[in-house]
Short mmCIF file of C-alpha atoms and ligand atoms in Angstrom, two decimals:
data_model
loop_
_atom_site.label_atom_id
_atom_site.label_comp_id
_atom_site.label_asym_id
_atom_site.label_seq_id
_atom_site.Cartn_x
_atom_site.Cartn_y
_atom_site.Cartn_z
CA MET V 400 -10.99 -29.15 -30.63
CA GLU V 401 -7.35 -29.48 -29.88
CA MET V 402 -5.85 -28.64 -26.54
CA ILE V 403 -3.94 -25.36 -26.35
CA GLU V 404 -0.40 -25.58 -25.00
CA LEU V 405 0.33 -22.58 -22.74
CA LYS V 406 4.02 -21.71 -22.65
CA PRO V 407 5.49 -20.00 -19.56
CA GLU V 408 7.22 -17.32 -21.66
CA THR V 409 3.84 -16.18 -23.05
CA MET V 410 2.45 -15.26 -19.61
CA ILE V 411 1.54 -11.56 -19.53
CA GLY V 412 0.29 -11.19 -15.99
CA LYS V 413 -0.86 -12.93 -12.88
CA GLY V 414 -3.27 -12.07 -10.11
CA LEU V 415 -4.13 -13.82 -6.87
CA HIS V 416 -6.21 -16.49 -8.60
CA ARG V 417 -5.42 -16.55 -12.29
CA GLU V 418 -2.63 -16.42 -14.82
CA CYS V 419 -3.07 -14.67 -18.13
CA TYR V 420 -1.37 -15.82 -21.36
CA VAL V 421 -1.20 -14.57 -24.93
CA HIS V 422 -3.43 -16.78 -27.10
CA PRO V 423 -1.03 -18.83 -29.27
CA ASP V 424 -3.34 -18.46 -32.31
CA ASN V 425 -4.19 -14.77 -31.93
CA PRO V 426 -1.93 -12.02 -30.51
CA ASN V 427 -4.97 -9.84 -29.78
CA ARG V 428 -6.54 -12.36 -27.43
CA CYS V 429 -5.52 -13.70 -24.04
CA ILE V 430 -6.37 -16.86 -22.12
CA LYS V 431 -6.94 -16.87 -18.35
CA VAL V 432 -6.54 -20.03 -16.31
CA VAL V 433 -7.34 -20.49 -12.63
CA VAL V 434 -4.31 -21.41 -10.54
CA LEU V 435 -5.65 -20.90 -7.01
CA ARG V 436 -9.26 -21.12 -5.79
CA GLY V 437 -10.93 -18.96 -8.42
CA GLU V 438 -13.67 -21.23 -9.71
CA GLU V 439 -16.54 -19.34 -8.09
CA GLU V 440 -15.32 -15.94 -9.35
CA THR V 441 -14.85 -17.40 -12.82
CA ARG V 442 -18.37 -18.80 -12.84
CA ARG V 443 -19.81 -15.45 -11.75
CA GLU V 444 -17.75 -13.57 -14.33
CA GLN V 445 -18.89 -15.79 -17.18
CA ALA V 446 -22.54 -15.63 -16.12
CA TYR V 447 -22.30 -11.85 -15.98
CA TYR V 448 -20.65 -11.72 -19.41
CA LYS V 449 -23.51 -13.79 -20.83
CA PHE V 450 -25.96 -11.30 -19.32
CA LEU V 451 -24.10 -8.33 -20.86
CA GLN V 452 -23.88 -10.06 -24.25
CA LYS V 453 -27.66 -10.52 -24.24
CA ARG V 454 -28.09 -6.84 -23.46
CA GLN V 455 -25.87 -5.92 -26.41
CA ILE V 456 -23.79 -3.36 -24.59
CA THR V 457 -20.87 -1.61 -26.31
CA TRP V 458 -17.47 -3.07 -25.42
CA GLU V 459 -15.35 0.10 -25.52
CA MET V 460 -13.95 -0.27 -22.02
CA LEU V 461 -14.51 -3.94 -21.35
CA PRO V 462 -12.71 -6.81 -23.12
CA GLN V 463 -15.06 -9.12 -24.99
CA PHE V 464 -15.32 -12.73 -23.81
CA TYR V 465 -15.01 -15.47 -26.45
CA GLY V 466 -15.76 -18.58 -24.41
CA VAL V 467 -13.69 -21.33 -22.82
CA GLU V 468 -11.03 -23.47 -24.52
CA SER V 469 -9.18 -26.41 -23.07
CA THR V 470 -5.51 -25.79 -22.32
CA SER V 471 -2.54 -27.60 -20.82
CA MET V 472 -3.37 -25.79 -17.57
CA GLY V 473 -7.07 -26.59 -17.51
CA PRO V 474 -10.05 -24.63 -18.84
CA GLY V 475 -9.00 -21.25 -20.24
CA ALA V 476 -11.29 -18.23 -20.63
CA VAL V 477 -10.54 -16.24 -23.80
CA PHE V 478 -10.77 -12.40 -23.85
CA ASP V 479 -9.50 -9.47 -25.89
CA LEU V 480 -5.89 -8.79 -24.99
CA ILE V 481 -5.51 -5.06 -24.38
CA ARG V 482 -2.54 -3.56 -26.24
CA ASP V 483 -1.24 0.01 -26.36
CA ALA V 484 -1.09 1.88 -29.67
CA ASP V 485 2.56 0.78 -30.05
CA GLY V 486 1.58 -2.89 -29.77
CA GLU V 487 2.93 -3.48 -26.25
CA VAL V 488 0.65 -5.25 -23.76
CA GLY V 489 -1.18 -2.56 -21.79
CA LYS V 490 -0.12 -1.84 -18.20
CA THR V 491 -2.41 -1.44 -15.21
CA PHE V 492 -3.23 1.79 -13.39
CA GLU V 493 -1.36 0.29 -10.45
CA TYR V 494 1.77 0.24 -12.61
CA TYR V 495 1.32 3.89 -13.65
CA PHE V 496 0.33 5.24 -10.22
CA GLU V 497 3.23 3.49 -8.45
CA SER V 498 5.55 5.75 -10.41
CA ALA V 499 5.46 9.54 -9.94
CA GLU V 500 7.29 9.87 -13.25
CA LEU V 501 4.85 7.74 -15.25
CA THR V 502 1.93 9.51 -13.59
CA GLU V 503 3.31 12.88 -14.60
CA LYS V 504 4.11 11.83 -18.16
CA ASN V 505 0.62 10.43 -18.75
CA LEU V 506 -1.42 12.52 -16.31
CA ILE V 507 -4.05 13.95 -18.62
CA GLY V 508 -4.72 10.65 -20.35
CA LEU V 509 -4.84 8.68 -17.10
CA LEU V 510 -7.37 10.96 -15.44
CA THR V 511 -9.47 11.66 -18.52
CA SER V 512 -9.75 7.94 -19.25
CA LEU V 513 -10.84 7.17 -15.68
CA GLN V 514 -13.54 9.82 -15.89
CA ALA V 515 -14.67 8.25 -19.20
CA LEU V 516 -14.67 4.79 -17.61
CA LYS V 517 -16.99 6.06 -14.88
CA THR V 518 -19.35 7.52 -17.48
CA TYR V 519 -19.26 4.27 -19.46
CA LEU V 520 -20.00 2.00 -16.49
CA PHE V 521 -22.89 4.20 -15.37
CA SER V 522 -24.41 4.70 -18.80
CA GLN V 523 -24.33 0.95 -19.61
CA ASN V 524 -25.31 0.02 -16.03
CA ILE V 525 -22.32 -2.32 -15.74
CA ILE V 526 -21.97 -3.62 -12.18
CA THR V 527 -18.60 -4.41 -10.64
CA MET V 528 -17.29 -5.91 -7.44
CA SER V 529 -14.56 -3.75 -5.83
CA ILE V 530 -12.81 -1.55 -8.38
CA LYS V 531 -9.04 -1.72 -8.05
CA PRO V 532 -6.20 -0.07 -10.00
CA LYS V 533 -4.60 -3.47 -10.64
CA ASN V 534 -7.75 -4.53 -12.48
CA ILE V 535 -7.92 -1.59 -14.88
CA ILE V 536 -5.56 -1.37 -17.85
CA TYR V 537 -4.52 1.99 -19.22
CA GLN V 538 -4.54 1.36 -22.96
CA ARG V 539 -2.07 4.06 -23.88
CA GLN V 540 -2.63 5.86 -27.17
CA ASP V 541 -0.02 8.62 -26.88
CA GLU V 542 1.38 11.13 -24.32
CA ARG V 543 -2.00 12.71 -23.77
CA SER V 544 -4.59 10.03 -24.37
CA GLY V 545 -5.63 6.46 -23.73
CA VAL V 546 -8.54 4.27 -22.70
CA ALA V 547 -9.21 2.76 -19.26
CA VAL V 548 -10.30 -0.86 -19.71
CA ILE V 549 -11.66 -2.87 -16.80
CA ILE V 550 -10.25 -6.42 -17.01
CA ASP V 551 -11.36 -8.15 -13.82
CA ASN V 552 -13.95 -8.25 -11.04
CA ILE V 553 -17.13 -7.32 -12.90
CA GLY V 554 -20.50 -8.75 -11.90
CA ASN V 555 -22.80 -8.84 -8.92
CA SER V 556 -22.67 -11.28 -6.01
CA ASP V 557 -25.93 -10.16 -4.37
CA ALA V 558 -28.43 -12.98 -3.76
CA ILE V 559 -31.08 -10.86 -5.44
CA PRO V 560 -29.13 -8.78 -7.97
CA LEU V 561 -31.47 -5.78 -8.18
CA ALA V 562 -28.65 -3.48 -9.30
CA SER V 563 -28.06 -5.57 -12.42
CA HIS V 564 -31.66 -5.27 -13.54
CA CYS V 565 -32.63 -1.81 -12.38
CA ARG V 566 -30.65 1.31 -13.33
CA THR V 567 -31.70 3.21 -10.22
CA PHE V 568 -30.25 0.53 -7.94
CA GLY V 569 -27.28 0.09 -10.26
CA LYS V 570 -26.44 3.76 -9.97
CA ILE V 571 -26.61 3.67 -6.17
CA LYS V 572 -24.33 0.61 -6.01
CA MET V 573 -21.83 1.92 -8.55
CA THR V 574 -21.64 5.36 -6.92
CA ARG V 575 -20.56 3.58 -3.74
CA LYS V 576 -18.05 1.37 -5.60
CA TRP V 577 -16.59 4.34 -7.46
CA ASN V 578 -16.22 6.42 -4.30
CA LYS V 579 -14.46 3.49 -2.62
CA PHE V 580 -12.12 3.26 -5.60
CA ILE V 581 -11.19 6.95 -5.28
CA ALA V 582 -10.66 6.49 -1.52
CA LEU V 583 -8.39 3.51 -2.27
CA LEU V 584 -6.31 5.66 -4.65
CA GLN V 585 -5.98 8.27 -1.91
CA LYS V 586 -4.84 5.68 0.61
CA ASP V 587 -2.58 3.48 -1.53
CA TYR V 588 -0.82 6.25 -3.44
CA SER V 589 -0.65 8.93 -0.76
CA GLU V 590 2.98 9.59 -1.72
CA ASN V 591 2.07 10.32 -5.33
CA SER V 592 1.38 14.02 -4.68
CA LEU V 593 0.55 14.93 -8.27
CA LEU V 594 -2.06 12.18 -8.38
CA GLN V 595 -3.51 13.32 -5.06
CA THR V 596 -3.97 16.97 -6.05
CA GLN V 597 -5.45 15.97 -9.39
CA LEU V 598 -7.81 13.45 -7.79
CA VAL V 599 -9.24 16.20 -5.65
CA ASN V 600 -9.52 18.58 -8.60
CA LYS V 601 -10.84 16.25 -11.26
CA LEU V 602 -12.28 13.01 -9.97
CA LEU V 603 -14.12 13.91 -6.79
CA ASP V 604 -17.42 14.98 -8.26
N1 ATP X 1835 -7.48 -8.53 -21.12
C1 ATP X 1835 -6.24 -8.30 -20.70
N2 ATP X 1835 -5.35 -7.62 -21.45
C2 ATP X 1835 -4.08 -7.40 -21.01
N3 ATP X 1835 -3.62 -7.84 -19.82
C3 ATP X 1835 -4.45 -8.53 -19.01
C4 ATP X 1835 -5.80 -8.79 -19.41
N4 ATP X 1835 -6.40 -9.50 -18.42
C5 ATP X 1835 -5.47 -9.66 -17.46
N5 ATP X 1835 -4.30 -9.09 -17.80
C6 ATP X 1835 -3.07 -9.09 -16.97
O1 ATP X 1835 -3.06 -10.26 -16.17
C7 ATP X 1835 -3.15 -9.93 -14.77
C8 ATP X 1835 -3.99 -10.96 -14.04
O2 ATP X 1835 -5.30 -11.04 -14.60
P1 ATP X 1835 -6.59 -10.98 -13.66
O3 ATP X 1835 -6.65 -9.67 -12.98
O4 ATP X 1835 -7.76 -11.31 -14.49
O5 ATP X 1835 -6.28 -12.15 -12.61
P2 ATP X 1835 -6.91 -12.41 -11.16
O6 ATP X 1835 -6.14 -13.51 -10.52
O7 ATP X 1835 -8.38 -12.61 -11.33
O8 ATP X 1835 -6.66 -11.07 -10.38
P3 ATP X 1835 -7.03 -10.69 -8.85
O9 ATP X 1835 -5.76 -10.78 -8.08
O10 ATP X 1835 -7.46 -9.25 -9.02
O11 ATP X 1835 -8.13 -11.59 -8.41
C9 ATP X 1835 -3.70 -8.51 -14.76
O12 ATP X 1835 -3.35 -7.81 -13.60
C10 ATP X 1835 -3.07 -7.91 -16.01
O13 ATP X 1835 -1.75 -7.51 -15.77
MG1 MG X 1836 -7.04 -9.06 -11.14
#
């Protein structure tokens, strides 16, 4: 197979370890390349994806993984690229919660989709590392609705990954991760008063 040339202007986001580009052959897929010490996380992510693929989960709130292609920046992992209903690349919950205005405009959809994400993760027994707002995309449908899609940091780093194989342990682990996520939202967006009151009302059960 031919090597994929990644152009700087097609970059859609960057984290601490990876850069994410639009796939030049398919606008609905993205390619992630490691730019700083992310090999171990990438290996764990791909192993966990293989495990989920075998289990035949539904992919409503998780991008599918399509394997690795060689690129001008090294090996690139190919995933669904999450786009809003209007075709724009989806923005993270961090982006929405940093703005009181965007939170207010999209409040119902943001909170309803997070509640649905929690239900999804628990019902499919999907295990994550820390859950962070920068790693969840709000796939905006319209003013009142959207889907929360988790794009990074799934998997289990335990030496003996009981939670991955046993729902009871999975539920215990994910309850802890979810509660930490809510606590993080309370700490990092303490100035977003609308978010804070709604968190207490809707997401603290
Ligand atoms: N499937 C996707 N669809 C749309 N945008 C995405 C997708 N995956 C990643 N992005 C964008 O690219 C950014 C970086 O991707 P990602 O979070 O996977 O990198 P990372 O370096 O592993 O992050 P971290 O700093 O959390 O370790 C995301 O914050 C998001 O803005
Ligand atoms: Mg990330």
